[in-house]
Short mmCIF file of C-alpha atoms in Angstrom, two decimals:
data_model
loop_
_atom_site.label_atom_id
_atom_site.label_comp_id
_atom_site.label_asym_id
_atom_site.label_seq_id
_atom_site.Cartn_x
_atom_site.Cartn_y
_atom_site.Cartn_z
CA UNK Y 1 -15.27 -16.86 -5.43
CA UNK Y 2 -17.11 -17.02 -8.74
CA UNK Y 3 -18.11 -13.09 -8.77
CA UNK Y 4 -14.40 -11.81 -7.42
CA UNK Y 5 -13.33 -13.57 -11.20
CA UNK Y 6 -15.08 -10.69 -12.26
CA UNK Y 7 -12.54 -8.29 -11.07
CA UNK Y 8 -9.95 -6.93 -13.40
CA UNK Y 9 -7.12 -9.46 -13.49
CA UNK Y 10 -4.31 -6.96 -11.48
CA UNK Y 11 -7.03 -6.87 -8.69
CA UNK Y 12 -7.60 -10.90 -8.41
CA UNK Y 13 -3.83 -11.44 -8.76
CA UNK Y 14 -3.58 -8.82 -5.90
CA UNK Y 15 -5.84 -10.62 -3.82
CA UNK Y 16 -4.03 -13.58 -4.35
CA UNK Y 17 -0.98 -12.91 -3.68
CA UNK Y 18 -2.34 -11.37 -0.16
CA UNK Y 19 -0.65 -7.80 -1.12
CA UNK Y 20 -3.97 -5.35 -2.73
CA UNK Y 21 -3.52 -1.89 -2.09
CA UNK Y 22 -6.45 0.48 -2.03
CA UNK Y 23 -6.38 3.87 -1.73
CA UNK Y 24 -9.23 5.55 0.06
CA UNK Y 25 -10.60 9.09 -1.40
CA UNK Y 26 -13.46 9.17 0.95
CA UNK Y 27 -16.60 7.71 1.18
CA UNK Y 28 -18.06 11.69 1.94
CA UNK Y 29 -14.93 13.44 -0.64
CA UNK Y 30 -17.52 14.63 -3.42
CA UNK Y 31 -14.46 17.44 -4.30
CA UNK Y 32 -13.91 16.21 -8.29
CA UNK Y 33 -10.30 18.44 -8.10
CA UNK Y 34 -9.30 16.28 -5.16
CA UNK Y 35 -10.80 12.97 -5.72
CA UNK Y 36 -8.89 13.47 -9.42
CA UNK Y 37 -5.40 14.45 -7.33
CA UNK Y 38 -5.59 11.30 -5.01
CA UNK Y 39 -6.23 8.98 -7.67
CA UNK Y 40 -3.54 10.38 -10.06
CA UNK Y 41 -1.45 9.80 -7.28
CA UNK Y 42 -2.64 6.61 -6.30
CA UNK Y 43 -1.96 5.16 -10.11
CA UNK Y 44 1.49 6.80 -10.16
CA UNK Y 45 2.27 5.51 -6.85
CA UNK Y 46 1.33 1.64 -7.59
CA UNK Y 47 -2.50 1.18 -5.83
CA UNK Y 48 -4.58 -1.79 -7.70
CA UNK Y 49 -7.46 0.07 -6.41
CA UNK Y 50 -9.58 3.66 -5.72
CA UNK Y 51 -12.17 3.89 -2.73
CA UNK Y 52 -14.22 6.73 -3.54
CA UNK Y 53 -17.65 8.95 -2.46
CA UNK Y 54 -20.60 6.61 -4.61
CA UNK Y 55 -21.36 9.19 -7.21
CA UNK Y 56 -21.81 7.99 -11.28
CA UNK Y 57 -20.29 11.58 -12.21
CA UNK Y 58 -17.35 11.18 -10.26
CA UNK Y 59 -16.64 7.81 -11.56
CA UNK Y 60 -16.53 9.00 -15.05
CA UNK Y 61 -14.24 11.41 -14.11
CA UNK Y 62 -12.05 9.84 -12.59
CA UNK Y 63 -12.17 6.52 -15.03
CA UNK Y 64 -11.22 8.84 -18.01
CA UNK Y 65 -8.31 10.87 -15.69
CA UNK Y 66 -6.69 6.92 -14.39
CA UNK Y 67 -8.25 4.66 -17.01
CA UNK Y 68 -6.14 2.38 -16.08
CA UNK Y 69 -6.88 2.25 -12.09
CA UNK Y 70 -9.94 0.03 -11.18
CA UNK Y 71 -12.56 1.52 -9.00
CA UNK Y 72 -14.67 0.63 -6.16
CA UNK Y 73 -17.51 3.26 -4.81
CA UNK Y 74 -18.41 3.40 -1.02
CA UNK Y 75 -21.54 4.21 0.08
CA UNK Y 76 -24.41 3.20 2.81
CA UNK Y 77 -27.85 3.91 1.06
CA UNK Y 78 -27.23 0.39 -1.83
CA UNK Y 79 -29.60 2.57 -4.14
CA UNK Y 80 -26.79 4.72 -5.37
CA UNK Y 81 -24.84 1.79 -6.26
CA UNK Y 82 -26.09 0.49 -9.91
CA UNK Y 83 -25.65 4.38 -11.40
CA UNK Y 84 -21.99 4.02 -10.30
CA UNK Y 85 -21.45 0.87 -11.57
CA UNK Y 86 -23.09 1.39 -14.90
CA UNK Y 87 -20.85 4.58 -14.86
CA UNK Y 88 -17.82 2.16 -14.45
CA UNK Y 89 -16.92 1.00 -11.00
CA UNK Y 90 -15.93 -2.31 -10.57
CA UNK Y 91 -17.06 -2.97 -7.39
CA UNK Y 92 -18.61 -1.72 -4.55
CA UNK Y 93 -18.82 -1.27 -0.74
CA UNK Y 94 -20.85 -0.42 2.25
CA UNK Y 95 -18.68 1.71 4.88
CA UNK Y 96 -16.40 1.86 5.68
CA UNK Y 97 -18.13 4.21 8.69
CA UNK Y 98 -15.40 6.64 10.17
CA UNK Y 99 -17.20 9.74 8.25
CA UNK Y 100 -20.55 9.21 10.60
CA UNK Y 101 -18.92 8.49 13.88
CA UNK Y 102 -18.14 12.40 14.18
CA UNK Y 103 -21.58 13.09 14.03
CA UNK Y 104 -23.17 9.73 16.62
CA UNK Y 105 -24.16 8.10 14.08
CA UNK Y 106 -23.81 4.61 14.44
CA UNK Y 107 -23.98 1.18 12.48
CA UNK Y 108 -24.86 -2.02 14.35
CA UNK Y 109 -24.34 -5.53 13.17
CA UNK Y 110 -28.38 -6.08 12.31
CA UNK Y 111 -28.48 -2.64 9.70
CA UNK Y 112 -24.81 -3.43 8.26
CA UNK Y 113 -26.12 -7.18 7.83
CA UNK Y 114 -29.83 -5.48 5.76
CA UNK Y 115 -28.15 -2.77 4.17
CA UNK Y 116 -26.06 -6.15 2.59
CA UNK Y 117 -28.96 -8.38 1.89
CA UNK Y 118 -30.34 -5.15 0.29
CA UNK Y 119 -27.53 -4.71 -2.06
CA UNK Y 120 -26.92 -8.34 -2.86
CA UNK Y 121 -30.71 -8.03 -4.34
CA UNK Y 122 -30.10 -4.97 -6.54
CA UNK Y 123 -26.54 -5.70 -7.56
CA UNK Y 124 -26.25 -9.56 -7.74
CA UNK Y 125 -23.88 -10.38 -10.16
CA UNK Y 126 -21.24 -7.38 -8.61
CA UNK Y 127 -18.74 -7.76 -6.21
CA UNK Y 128 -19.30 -6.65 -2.85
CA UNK Y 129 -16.92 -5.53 0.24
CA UNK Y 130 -18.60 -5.11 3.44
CA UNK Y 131 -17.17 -3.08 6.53
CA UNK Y 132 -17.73 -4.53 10.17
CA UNK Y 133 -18.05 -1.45 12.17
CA UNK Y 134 -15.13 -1.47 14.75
CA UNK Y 135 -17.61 -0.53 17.78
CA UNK Y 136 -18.54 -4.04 18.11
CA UNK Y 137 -16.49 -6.62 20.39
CA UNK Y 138 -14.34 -8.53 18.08
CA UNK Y 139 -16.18 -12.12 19.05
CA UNK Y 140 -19.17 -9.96 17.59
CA UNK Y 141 -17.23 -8.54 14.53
CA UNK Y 142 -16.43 -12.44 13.54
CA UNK Y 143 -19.88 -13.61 14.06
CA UNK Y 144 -20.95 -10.57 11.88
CA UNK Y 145 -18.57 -11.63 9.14
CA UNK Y 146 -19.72 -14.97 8.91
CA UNK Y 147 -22.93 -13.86 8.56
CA UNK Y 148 -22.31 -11.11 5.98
CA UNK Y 149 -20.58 -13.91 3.71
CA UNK Y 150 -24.06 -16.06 3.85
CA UNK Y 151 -25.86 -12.85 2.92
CA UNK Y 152 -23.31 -12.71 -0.25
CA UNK Y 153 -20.34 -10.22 0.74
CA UNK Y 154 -17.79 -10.78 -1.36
CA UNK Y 155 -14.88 -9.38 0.84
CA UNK Y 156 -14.79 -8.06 4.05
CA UNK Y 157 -13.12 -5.20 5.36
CA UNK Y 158 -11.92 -3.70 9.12
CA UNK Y 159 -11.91 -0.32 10.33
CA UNK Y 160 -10.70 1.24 13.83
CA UNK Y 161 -8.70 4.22 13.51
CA UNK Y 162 -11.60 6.40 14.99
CA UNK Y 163 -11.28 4.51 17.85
CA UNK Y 164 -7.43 4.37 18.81
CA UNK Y 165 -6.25 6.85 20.86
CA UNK Y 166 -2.47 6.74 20.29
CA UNK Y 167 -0.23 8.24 23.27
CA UNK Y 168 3.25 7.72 22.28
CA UNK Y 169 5.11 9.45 19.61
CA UNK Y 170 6.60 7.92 16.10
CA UNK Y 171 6.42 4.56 15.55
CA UNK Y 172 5.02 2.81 18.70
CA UNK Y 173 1.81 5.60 17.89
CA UNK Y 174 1.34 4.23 14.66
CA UNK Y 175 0.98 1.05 16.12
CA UNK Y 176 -0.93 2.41 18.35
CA UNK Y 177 -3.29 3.86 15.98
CA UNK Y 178 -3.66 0.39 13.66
CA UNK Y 179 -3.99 -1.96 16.73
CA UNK Y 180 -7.89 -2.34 16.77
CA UNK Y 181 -7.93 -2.80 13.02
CA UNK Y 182 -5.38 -5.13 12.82
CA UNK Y 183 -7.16 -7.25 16.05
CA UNK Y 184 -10.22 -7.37 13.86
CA UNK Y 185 -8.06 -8.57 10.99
CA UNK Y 186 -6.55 -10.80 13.08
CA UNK Y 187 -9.96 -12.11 14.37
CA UNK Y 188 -12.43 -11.73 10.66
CA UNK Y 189 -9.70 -13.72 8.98
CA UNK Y 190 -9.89 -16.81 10.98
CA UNK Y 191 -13.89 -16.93 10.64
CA UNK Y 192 -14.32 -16.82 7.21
CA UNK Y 193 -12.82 -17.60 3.47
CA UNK Y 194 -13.44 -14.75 2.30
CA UNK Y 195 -10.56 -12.35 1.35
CA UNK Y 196 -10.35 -9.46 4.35
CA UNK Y 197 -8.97 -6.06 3.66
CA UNK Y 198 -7.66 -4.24 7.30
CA UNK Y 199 -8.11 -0.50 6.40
CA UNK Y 200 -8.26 2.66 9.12
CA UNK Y 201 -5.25 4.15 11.02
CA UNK Y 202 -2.81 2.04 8.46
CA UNK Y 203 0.59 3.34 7.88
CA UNK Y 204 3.70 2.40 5.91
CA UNK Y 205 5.14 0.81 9.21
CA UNK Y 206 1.64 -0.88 10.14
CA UNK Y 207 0.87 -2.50 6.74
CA UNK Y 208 3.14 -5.33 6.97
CA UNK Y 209 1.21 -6.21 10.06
CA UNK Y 210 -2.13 -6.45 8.59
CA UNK Y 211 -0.86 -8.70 6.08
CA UNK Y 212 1.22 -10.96 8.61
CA UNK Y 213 -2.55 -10.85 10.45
CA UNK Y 214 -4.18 -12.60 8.00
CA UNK Y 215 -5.24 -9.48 5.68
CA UNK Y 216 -5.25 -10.22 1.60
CA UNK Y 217 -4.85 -6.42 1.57
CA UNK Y 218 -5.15 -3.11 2.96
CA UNK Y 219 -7.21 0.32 2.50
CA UNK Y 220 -5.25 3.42 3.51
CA UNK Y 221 -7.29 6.91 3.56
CA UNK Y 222 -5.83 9.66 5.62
CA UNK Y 223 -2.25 8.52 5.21
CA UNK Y 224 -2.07 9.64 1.59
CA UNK Y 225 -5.12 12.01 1.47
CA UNK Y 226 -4.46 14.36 3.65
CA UNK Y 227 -1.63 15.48 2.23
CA UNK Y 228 -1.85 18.55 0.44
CA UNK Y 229 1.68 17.94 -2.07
CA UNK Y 230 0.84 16.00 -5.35
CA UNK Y 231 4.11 14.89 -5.18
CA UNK Y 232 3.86 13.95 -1.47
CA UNK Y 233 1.01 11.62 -2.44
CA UNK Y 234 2.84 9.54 -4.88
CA UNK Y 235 6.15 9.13 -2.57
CA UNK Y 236 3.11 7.84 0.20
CA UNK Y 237 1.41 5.63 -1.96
CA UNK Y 238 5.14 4.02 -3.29
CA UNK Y 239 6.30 4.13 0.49
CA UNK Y 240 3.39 2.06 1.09
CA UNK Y 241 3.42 -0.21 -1.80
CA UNK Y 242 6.73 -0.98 -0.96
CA UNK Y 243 6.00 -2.17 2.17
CA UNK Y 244 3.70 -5.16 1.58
CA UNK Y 245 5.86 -7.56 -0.46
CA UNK Y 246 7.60 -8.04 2.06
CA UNK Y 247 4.97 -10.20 4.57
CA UNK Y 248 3.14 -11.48 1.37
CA UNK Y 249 2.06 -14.66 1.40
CA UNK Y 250 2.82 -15.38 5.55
CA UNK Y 251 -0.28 -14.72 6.38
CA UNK Y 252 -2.40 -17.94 5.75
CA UNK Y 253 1.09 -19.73 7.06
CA UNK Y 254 0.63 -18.35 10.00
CA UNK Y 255 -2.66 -19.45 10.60
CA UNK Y 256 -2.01 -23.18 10.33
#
């Protein structure tokens, strides 16, 4: 875990105590007005961490706006990473992948695994989170994970709200919605030691769940983002921060 000691100190103490909260802008959001209201909301609201579209303006922006609110920058193509980074990001990711499903495009385990290896070699020293695209049968997702952490992932994180089809109303759809993520939580945690983060179709009621799964932490996107109220942000952000402390640290208890 030598390169995650590179991580601010909130962000490692997050991880460790199993309870990191990131809030996703959007891997596609280029929008500067609304990236800057989700992660002003996101700091006021208690996140130790922004997802957002890999673009070296944006992260200047934004790292002025919440200077004290680390960063990570999503992207697919690993040549747009070092520009962010230099611009401040302190990490990055590949995926997550929800943004291309709309449109058929696909990731399978063998272009995940090179678009990896590919960033490892131009970024070597910088941590890297890794999605496993929720498509795959979880035995498949695990084996993937193990192999991303050879290839030097740093993290790895779950998706699968694109593909839950909730039918119920209130809370029994929100579980629902979270159950594929949090069975690839469930599954990724138990193949590797590397710290997972269970993000896509999360809510306030769902969260604990990743974390009792096995998660170190959790990305939530549409939950906050979506909402048009600045103020509405903040109260989902809290609602959700308040919700973790309370599985912290069952998780790995659990497992044994």
């Amino acid at each position: 875990m030598s390169r995650l000691s590179s991580l601010p100190t909130t962000l490692q103490e997050a991880l460790r105590q199993q309870r990191l909260l990131k809030v996703i802008a959007g891997l596609a959001n280029f929008d500067a007005v609304s990236v800057g209201r989700i992660a002003a909301a996101a700091a006021a609201g208690g996140a130790d961490l922004l997802d957002l579209a890999c673009d070296a303006d944006l992260v200047r922006q934004v790292a002025m706006q919440t200077p004290g609110l680390p960063l990570c920058v999503s992207a697919v193509d690993p040549a747009l990473f070092p520009a962010a980074v230099a611009a401040g990001a302190a990490m990055v990711e590949i995926g997550n992948f929800d943004s291309f499903y709309a449109a058929g495009r696909v990731f399978g385990a063998e272009e995940v695994l090179e678009i990896t290896q590919a960033t490892r070699v131009l970024l070597p020293e910088v941590v890297l989170s890794v999605t496993v695209p929720h498509g795959l049968p979880l035995d498949q997702q695990a084996q993937l994970a193990v192999d991303l952490a050879a290839a030097g992932a740093d993290l790895i994180q779950t998706e699968g709200g694109t593909s839950a089809h909730p039918v119920a109303a209130g809370v029994l759809g929100l579980i629902e919605k979270a159950a594929p993520t949090l069975a690839a939580a469930h599954a990724i945690s138990r193949a590797v030691d590397l710290p997972v983060l269970c993000a896509s179709g999360l809510s306030d009621v769902t969260v604990p769940m990743a974390l009792a799964a096995g998660a170190s932490g959790v990305g939530v996107g549409s939950a906050v983002n979506r909402l048009q109220d600045d103020l509405a942000m903040v109260a989902a952000v809290r609602g959700l921060r308040q919700a973790m402390p309370l599985v912290s640290g069952l998780a790995k208890s659990a497992q044994h």
